[in-house]
CSV table of C-alpha atoms in Angstrom, one decimal:
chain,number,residue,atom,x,y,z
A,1,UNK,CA,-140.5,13.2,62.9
A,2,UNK,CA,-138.8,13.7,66.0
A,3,UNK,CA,-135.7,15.9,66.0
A,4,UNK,CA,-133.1,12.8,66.8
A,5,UNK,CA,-134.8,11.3,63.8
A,6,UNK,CA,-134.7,14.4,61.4
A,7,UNK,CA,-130.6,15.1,62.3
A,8,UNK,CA,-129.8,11.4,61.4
A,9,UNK,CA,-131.4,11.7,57.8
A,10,UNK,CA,-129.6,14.9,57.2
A,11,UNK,CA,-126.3,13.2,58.3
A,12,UNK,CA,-127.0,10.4,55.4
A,13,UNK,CA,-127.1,13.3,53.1
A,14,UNK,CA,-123.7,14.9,53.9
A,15,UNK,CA,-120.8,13.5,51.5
A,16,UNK,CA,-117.4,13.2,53.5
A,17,UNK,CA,-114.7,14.1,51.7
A,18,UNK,CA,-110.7,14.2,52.6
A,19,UNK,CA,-109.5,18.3,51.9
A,20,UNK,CA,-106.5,16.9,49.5
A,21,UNK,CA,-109.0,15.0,47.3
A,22,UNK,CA,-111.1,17.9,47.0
A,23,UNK,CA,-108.3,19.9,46.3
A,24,UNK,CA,-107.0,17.1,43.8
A,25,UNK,CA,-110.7,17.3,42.0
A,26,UNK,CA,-110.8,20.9,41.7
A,27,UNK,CA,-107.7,20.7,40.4
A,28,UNK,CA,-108.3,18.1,37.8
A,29,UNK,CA,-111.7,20.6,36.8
A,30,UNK,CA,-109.1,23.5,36.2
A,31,UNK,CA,-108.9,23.7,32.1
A,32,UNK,CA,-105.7,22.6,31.4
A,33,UNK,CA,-102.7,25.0,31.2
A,34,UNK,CA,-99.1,25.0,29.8
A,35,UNK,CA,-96.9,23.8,32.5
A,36,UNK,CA,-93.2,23.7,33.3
A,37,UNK,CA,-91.4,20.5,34.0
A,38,UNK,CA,-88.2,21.1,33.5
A,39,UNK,CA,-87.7,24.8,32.5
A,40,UNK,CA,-85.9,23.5,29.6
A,41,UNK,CA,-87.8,24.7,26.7
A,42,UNK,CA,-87.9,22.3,24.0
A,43,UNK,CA,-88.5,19.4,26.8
A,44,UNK,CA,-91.3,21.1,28.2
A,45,UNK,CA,-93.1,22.3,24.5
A,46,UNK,CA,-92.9,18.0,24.1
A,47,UNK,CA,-94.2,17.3,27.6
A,48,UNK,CA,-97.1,20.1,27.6
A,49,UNK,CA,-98.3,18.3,24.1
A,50,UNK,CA,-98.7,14.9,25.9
A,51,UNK,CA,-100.3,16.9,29.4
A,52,UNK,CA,-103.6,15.6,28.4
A,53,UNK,CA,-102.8,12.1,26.6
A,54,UNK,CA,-103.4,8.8,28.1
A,55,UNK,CA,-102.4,5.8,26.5
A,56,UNK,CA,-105.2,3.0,26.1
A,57,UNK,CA,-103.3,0.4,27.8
A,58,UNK,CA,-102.7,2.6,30.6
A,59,UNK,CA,-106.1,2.4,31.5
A,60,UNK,CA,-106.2,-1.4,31.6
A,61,UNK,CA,-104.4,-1.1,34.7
A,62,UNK,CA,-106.7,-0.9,38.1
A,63,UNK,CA,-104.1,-0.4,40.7
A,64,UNK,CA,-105.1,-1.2,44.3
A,65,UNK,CA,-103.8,0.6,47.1
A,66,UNK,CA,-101.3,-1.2,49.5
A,67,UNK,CA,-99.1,-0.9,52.8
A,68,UNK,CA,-99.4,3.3,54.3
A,69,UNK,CA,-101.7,4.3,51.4
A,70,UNK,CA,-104.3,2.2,52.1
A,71,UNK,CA,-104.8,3.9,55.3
A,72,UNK,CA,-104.4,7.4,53.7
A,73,UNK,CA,-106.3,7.0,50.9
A,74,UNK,CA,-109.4,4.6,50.8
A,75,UNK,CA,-110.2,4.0,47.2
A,76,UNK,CA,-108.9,3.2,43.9
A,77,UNK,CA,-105.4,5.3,43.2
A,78,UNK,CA,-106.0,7.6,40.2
A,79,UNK,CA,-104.2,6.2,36.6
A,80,UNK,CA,-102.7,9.8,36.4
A,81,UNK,CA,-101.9,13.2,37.8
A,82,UNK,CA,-103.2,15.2,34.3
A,83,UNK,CA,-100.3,17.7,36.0
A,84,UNK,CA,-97.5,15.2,36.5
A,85,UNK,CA,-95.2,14.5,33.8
A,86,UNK,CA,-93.0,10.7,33.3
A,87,UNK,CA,-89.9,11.4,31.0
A,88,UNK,CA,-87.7,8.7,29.6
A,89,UNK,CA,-84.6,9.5,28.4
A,90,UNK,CA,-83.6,6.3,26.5
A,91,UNK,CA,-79.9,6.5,25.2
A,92,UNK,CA,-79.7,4.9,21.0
A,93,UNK,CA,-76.4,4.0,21.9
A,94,UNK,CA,-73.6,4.1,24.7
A,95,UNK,CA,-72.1,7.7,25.5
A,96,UNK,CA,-75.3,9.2,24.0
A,97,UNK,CA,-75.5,11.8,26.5
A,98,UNK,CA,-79.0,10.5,28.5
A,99,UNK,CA,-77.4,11.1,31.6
A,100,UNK,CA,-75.7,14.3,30.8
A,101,UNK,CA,-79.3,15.5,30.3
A,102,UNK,CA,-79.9,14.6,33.4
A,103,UNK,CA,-77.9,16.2,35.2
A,104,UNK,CA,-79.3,19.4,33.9
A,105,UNK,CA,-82.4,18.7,34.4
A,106,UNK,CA,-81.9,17.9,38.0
A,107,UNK,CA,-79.6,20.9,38.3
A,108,UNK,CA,-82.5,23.1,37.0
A,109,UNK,CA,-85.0,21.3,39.8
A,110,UNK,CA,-82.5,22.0,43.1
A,111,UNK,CA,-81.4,25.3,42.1
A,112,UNK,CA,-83.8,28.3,43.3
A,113,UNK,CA,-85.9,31.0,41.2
A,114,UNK,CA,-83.5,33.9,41.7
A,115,UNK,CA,-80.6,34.1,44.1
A,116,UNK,CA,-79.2,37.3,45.4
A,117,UNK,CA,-80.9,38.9,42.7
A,118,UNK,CA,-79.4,36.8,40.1
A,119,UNK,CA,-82.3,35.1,37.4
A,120,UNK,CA,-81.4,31.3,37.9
A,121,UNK,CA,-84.9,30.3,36.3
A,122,UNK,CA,-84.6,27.2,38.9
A,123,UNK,CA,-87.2,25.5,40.4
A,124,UNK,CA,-86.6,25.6,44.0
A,125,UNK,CA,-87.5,21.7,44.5
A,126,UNK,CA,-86.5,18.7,46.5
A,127,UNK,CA,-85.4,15.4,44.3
A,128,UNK,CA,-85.4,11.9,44.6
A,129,UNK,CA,-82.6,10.5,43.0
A,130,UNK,CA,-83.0,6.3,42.5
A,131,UNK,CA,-79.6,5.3,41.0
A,132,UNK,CA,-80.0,1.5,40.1
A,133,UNK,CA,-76.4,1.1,38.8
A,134,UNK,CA,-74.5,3.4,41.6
A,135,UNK,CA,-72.9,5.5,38.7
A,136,UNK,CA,-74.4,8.8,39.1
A,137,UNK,CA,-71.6,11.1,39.7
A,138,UNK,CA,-72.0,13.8,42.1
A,139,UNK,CA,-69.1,15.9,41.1
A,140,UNK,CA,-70.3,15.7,37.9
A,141,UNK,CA,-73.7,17.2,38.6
A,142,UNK,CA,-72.1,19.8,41.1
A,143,UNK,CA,-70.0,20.9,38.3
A,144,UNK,CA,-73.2,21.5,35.9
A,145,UNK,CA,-74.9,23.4,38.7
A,146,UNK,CA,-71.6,25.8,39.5
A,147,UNK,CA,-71.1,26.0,35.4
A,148,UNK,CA,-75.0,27.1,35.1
A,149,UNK,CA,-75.0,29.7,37.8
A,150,UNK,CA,-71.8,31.3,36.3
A,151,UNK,CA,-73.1,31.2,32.9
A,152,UNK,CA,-76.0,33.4,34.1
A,153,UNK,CA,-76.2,37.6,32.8
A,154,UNK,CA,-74.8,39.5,35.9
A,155,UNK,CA,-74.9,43.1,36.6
A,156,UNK,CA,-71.7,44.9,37.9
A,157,UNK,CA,-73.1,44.5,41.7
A,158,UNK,CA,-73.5,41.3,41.6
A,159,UNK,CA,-70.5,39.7,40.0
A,160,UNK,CA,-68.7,39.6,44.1
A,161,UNK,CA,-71.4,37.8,45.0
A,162,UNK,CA,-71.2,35.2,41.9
A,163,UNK,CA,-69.3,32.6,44.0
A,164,UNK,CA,-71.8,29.8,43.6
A,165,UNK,CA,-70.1,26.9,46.0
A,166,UNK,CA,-72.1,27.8,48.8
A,167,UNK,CA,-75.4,27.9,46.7
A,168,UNK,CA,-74.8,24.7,45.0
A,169,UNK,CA,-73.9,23.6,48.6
A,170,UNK,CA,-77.2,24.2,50.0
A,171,UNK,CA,-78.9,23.4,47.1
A,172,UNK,CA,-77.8,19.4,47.1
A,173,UNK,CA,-78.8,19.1,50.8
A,174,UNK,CA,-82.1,18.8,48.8
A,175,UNK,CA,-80.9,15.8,46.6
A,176,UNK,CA,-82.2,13.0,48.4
A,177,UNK,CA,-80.5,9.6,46.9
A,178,UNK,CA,-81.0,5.9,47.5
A,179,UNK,CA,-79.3,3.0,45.7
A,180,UNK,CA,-81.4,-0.2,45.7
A,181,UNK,CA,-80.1,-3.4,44.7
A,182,UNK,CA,-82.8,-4.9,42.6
A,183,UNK,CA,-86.2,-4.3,41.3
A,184,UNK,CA,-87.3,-5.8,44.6
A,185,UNK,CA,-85.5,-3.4,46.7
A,186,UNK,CA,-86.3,-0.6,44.0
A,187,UNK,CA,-89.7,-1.5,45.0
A,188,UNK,CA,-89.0,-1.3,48.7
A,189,UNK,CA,-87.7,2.1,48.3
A,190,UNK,CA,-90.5,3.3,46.6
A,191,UNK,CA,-92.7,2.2,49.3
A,192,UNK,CA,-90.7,4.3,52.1
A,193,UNK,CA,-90.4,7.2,50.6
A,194,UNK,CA,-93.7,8.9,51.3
A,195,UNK,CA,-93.4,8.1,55.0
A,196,UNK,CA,-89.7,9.3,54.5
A,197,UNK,CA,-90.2,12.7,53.2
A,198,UNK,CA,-93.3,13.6,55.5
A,199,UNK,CA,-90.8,12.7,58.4
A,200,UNK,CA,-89.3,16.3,58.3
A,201,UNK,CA,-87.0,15.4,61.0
A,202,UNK,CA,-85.2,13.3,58.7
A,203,UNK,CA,-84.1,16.1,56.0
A,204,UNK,CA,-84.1,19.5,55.2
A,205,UNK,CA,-86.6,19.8,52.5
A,206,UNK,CA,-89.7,20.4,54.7
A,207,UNK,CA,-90.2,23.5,53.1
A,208,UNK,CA,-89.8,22.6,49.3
A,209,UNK,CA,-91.8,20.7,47.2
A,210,UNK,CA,-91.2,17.5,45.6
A,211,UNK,CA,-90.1,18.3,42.7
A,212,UNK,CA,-89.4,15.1,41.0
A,213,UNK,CA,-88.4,11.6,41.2
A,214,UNK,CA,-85.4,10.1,39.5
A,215,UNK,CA,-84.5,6.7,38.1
A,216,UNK,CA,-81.1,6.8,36.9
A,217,UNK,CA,-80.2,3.7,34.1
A,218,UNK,CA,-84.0,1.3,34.5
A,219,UNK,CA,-82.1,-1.7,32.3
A,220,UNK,CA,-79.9,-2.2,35.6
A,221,UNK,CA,-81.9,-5.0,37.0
A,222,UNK,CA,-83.5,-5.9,33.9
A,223,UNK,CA,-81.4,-8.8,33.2
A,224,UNK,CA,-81.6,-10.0,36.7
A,225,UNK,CA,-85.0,-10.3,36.5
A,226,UNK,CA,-85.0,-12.1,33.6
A,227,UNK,CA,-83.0,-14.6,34.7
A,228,UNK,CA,-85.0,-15.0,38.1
A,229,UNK,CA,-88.0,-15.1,35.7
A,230,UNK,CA,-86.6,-18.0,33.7
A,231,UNK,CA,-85.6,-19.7,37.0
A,232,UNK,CA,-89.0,-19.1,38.6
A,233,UNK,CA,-90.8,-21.0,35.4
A,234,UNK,CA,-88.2,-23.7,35.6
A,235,UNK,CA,-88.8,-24.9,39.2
A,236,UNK,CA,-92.5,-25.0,38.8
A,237,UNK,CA,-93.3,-24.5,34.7
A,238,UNK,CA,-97.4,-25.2,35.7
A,239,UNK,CA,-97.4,-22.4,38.0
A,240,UNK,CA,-99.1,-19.1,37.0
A,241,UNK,CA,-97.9,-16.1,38.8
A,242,UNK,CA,-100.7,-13.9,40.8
A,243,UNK,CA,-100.5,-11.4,37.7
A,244,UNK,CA,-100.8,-14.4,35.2
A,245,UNK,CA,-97.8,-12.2,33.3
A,246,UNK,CA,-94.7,-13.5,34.7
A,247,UNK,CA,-92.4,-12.2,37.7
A,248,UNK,CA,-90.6,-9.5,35.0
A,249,UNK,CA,-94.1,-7.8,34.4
A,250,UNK,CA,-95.2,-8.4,37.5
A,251,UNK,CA,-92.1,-6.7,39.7
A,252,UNK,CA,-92.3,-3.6,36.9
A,253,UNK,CA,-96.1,-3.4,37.6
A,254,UNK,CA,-95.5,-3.4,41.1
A,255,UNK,CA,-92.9,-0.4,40.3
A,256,UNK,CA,-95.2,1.9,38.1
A,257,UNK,CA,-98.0,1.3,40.8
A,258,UNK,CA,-95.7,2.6,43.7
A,259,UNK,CA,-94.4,5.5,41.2
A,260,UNK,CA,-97.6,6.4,40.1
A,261,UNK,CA,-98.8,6.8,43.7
A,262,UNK,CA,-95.7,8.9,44.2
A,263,UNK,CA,-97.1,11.0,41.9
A,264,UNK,CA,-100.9,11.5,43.8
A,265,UNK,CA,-99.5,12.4,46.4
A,266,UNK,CA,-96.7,14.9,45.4
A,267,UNK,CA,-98.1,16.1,42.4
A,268,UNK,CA,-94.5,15.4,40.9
A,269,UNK,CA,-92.5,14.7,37.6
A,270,UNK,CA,-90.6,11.4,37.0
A,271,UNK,CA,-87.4,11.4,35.0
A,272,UNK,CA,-85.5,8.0,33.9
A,273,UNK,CA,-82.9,6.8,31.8
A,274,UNK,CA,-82.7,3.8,30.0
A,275,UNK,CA,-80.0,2.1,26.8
A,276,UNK,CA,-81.5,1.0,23.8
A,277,UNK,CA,-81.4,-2.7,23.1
A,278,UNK,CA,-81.8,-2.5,19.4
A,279,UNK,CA,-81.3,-0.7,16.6
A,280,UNK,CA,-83.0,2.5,15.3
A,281,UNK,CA,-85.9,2.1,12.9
A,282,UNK,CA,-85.3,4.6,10.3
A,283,UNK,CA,-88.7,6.7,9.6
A,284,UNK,CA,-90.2,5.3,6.4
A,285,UNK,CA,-93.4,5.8,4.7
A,286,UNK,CA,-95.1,2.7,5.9
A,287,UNK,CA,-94.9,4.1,9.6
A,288,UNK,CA,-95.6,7.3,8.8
A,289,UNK,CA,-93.2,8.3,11.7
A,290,UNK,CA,-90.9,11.9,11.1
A,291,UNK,CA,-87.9,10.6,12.9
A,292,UNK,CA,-86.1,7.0,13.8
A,293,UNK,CA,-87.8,5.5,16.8
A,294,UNK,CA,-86.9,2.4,19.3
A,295,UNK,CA,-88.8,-0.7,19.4
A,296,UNK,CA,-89.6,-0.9,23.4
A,297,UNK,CA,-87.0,-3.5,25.2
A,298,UNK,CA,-89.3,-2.7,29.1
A,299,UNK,CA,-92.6,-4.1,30.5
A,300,UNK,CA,-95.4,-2.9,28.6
A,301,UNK,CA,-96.8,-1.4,32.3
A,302,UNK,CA,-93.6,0.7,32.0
A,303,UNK,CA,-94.4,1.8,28.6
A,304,UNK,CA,-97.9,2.6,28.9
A,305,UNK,CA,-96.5,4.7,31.9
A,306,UNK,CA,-94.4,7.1,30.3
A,307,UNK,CA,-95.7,10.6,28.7
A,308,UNK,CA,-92.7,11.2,26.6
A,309,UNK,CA,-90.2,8.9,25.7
A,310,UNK,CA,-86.9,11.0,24.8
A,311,UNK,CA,-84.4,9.4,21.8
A,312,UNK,CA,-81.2,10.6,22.6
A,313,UNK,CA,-77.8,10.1,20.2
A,314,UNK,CA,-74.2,11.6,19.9
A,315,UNK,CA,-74.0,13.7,16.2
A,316,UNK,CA,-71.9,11.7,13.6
A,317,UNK,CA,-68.5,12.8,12.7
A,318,UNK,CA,-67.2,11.8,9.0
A,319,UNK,CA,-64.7,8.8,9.6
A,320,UNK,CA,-61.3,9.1,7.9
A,321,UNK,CA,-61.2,8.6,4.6
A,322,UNK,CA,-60.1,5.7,3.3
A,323,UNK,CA,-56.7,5.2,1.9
A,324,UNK,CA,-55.0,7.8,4.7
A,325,UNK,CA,-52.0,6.9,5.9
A,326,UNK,CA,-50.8,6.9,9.3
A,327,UNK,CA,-49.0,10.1,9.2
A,328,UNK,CA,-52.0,11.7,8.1
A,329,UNK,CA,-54.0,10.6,10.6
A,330,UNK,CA,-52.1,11.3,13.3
A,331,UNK,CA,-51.9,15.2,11.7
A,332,UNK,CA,-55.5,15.5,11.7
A,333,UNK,CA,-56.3,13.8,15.5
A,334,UNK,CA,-56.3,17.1,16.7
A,335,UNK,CA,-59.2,18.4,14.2
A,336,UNK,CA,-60.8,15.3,14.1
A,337,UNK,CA,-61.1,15.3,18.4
A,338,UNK,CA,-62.0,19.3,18.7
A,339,UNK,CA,-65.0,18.2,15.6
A,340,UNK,CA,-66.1,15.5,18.1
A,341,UNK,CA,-66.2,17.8,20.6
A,342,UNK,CA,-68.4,20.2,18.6
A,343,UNK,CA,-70.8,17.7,17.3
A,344,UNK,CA,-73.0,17.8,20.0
A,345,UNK,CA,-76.2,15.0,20.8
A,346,UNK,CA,-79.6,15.3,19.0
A,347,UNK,CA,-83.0,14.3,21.1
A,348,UNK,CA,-86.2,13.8,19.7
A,349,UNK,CA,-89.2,12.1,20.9
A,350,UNK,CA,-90.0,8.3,20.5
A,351,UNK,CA,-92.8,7.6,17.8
A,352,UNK,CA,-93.3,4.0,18.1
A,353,UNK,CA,-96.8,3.5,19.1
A,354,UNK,CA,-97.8,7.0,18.0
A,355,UNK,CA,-101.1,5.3,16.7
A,356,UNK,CA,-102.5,5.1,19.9
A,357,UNK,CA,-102.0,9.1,20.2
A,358,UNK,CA,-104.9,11.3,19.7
A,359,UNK,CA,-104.8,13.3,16.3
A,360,UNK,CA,-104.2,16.7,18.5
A,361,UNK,CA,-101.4,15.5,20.3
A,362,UNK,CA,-99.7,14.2,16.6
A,363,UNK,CA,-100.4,17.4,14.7
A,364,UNK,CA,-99.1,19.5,18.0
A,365,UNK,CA,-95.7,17.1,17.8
A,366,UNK,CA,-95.4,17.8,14.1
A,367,UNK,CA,-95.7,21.3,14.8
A,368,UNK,CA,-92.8,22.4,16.9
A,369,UNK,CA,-89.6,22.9,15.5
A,370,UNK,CA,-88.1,19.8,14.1
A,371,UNK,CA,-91.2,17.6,15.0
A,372,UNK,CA,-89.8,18.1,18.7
A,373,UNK,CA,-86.0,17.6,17.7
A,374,UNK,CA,-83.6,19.7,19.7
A,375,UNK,CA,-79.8,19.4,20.3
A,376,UNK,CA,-77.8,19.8,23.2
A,377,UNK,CA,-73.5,20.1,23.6
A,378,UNK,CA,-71.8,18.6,26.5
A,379,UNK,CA,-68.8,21.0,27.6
A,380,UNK,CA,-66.5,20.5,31.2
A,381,UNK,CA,-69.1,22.3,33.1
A,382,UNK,CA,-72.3,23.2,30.7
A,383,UNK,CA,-75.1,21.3,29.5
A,384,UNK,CA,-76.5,23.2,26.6
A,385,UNK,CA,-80.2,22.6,25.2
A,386,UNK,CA,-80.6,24.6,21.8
A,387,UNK,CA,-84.2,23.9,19.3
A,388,UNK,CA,-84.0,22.3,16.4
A,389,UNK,CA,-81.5,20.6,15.0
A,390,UNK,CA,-80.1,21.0,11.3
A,391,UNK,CA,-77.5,18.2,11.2
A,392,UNK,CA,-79.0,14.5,9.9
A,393,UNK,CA,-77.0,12.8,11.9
A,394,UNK,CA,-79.2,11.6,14.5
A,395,UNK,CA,-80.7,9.0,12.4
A,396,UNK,CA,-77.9,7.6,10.8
């Protein structure tokens, strides 16, 4: 065999491989180990149960590769970064404090490790902040970041260096926010952002991670596309659509693909919120579920895409009693609004279609405090997460 000959065989032998799926591989080898998401305790204990779960139905979706990352990555896109977390936050009713959650949890993402010596248990991360319904409040969230920094132990030295504007300052450079107009520009959106954040030229957050990726209120366009849906079926009822699903499951498919990509690439977390569009079920024997869950009101490719899905609801304060008269009332406004104030939100995790979990994900959920129930109190400039949660009023 001549030597031309020999070197060609030995080239058929060598396996080509790209460094970041090797390093993606080796990773996925790596026994799995607690992670945090959030640095919020009780959210990560709930997230860290689900590392390893993967719904059934998720694996019924194949998705193919399209526009940049078919050039940068030949091959079928993963179903799931074992490392990379997708959080709904879905609010039982209005004011249920979903998106004060939020806030923290995005504060805790910006905000560094440590800063002048000060233990800020941040994460030191860029985020990607989608807000469908333009209502995410800035202030708001620079106001939980300032209220969290000053909240944390000092030492005599370092209280004249406690000022946190300029912190928080440099800290939101790395908040990097779009506000698409439908689930079609949503889509758009998602498609740019790879290309967006390896363009370092275009941001400051070359040297931070991607920490996670934010959709702030999903049901904004879901009525929209309902409608387009119905209109789409009325021009042309004989029509199927190219997913044979209709254009609602179809454009949310499209979305999940896009975020799930997101998340091969930059290894990071998704966060959403979302508002109930029914009632809660009330656990009952027949269900076998600890606490009240949600039917599911989005596209089951949404669904099957979430880890955790996160109940949250405002703690119930005892109405007046009836028979009081006006002059009563008004004498006790005062009470009554500071009790409000006290009451606080419950969360607790979503067990509709907990048959489809594995037995050691159920028997880890029924383990933690409160079967993963943990309350949290809204204040001017705090968001506080405490375990467990003694008051019933969650499910009422």
């Amino acid at each position: 065999m001549s030597a031309e000959a020999l070197g060609i065989q030995l080239l058929k032998e060598v396996e080509v491989e790209r460094l970041d799926d090797l390093l993606r591989s080796l990773q996925a080898n790596e026994p799995s180990l607690e992670q945090s998401d959030t640095n919020i305790e009780a959210l990560d204990l709930l997230l860290n149960a689900f590392r390893t779960f993967q719904s059934p139905r998720l694996q019924q979706l194949e998705p193919q590769p399209t526009g940049p990352l078919q050039r940068t990555r030949p091959g079928r896109i993963p179903l799931r970064d074992k490392n990379a977390s997708v959080l709904e936050i879905c609010g039982a009713e209005p004011c249920s404090g979903k998106t004060q959650l939020l806030y923290l949890i995005i504060s805790l993402q910006l905000l560094p490790l440590e800063h002048h010596g000060i233990q800020l248990h941040g994460r030191g991360s860029a985020v990607v902040l989608l807000d469908l319904d333009s209502r995410f409040s800035i202030l708001r969230l620079r106001d939980i970041m300032k209220g969290y920094i000053c909240s944390c132990p000092l030492s005599p030295n370092q209280v004249a260096e406690a000022d946190p504007s300029d912190l928080v300052h440099e800290s939101l450079q790395h908040l990097h926010v779009f506000r698409p107009q439908s689930s079609v520009s949503l889509f758009a959106t998602l498609s740019t952002i790879e290309a967006y954040l390896f363009n370092t030229a275009s941001h400051l957050s070359a040297n931070r991670c991607l920490g996670a990726i934010v959709l702030n209120n999903l049901n904004a366009f879901l009525w929209q596309d309902r409608l387009d849906e119905a209109e789409d079926l009325n021009r042309d009822p004989t029509a199927l659509h190219p997913q044979s699903s209709g254009l609602l499951s179809h454009r949310w498919r499209q979305i999940v693909v896009s975020l799930r990509q997101l998340q091969v690439i930059f290894s990071c977390s998704v966060f959403a919120t979302s508002s109930a569009l029914s009632s809660l079920v009330r656990p009952s024997r027949s269900t076998g579920y600890p606490n009240s869950s949600l039917r599911p009101h989005l596209p089951g490719s949404w669904t099957s895409f979430v880890t955790v899905k996160l109940i949250v609801k405002r703690n119930s304060v005892r109405k007046f009693a009836s028979g009081m008269s006006l002059e009563e009332m008004t004498r006790e406004a005062g009470m009554r609004r500071e009790a409000v104030e006290k009451s606080g939100f419950t969360a607790w995790a979503d067990w509709e279609g907990s048959e489809n979990w594995r037995e050691d994900v159920r028997r880890a959920v029924k383990r933690m405090p409160e079967c993963g129930r943990f309350g949290f109190k809204v204040t001017a400039d705090r968001v506080l997460v405490r375990e467990g949660e003694e008051e019933e009023e969650g499910e009422n």
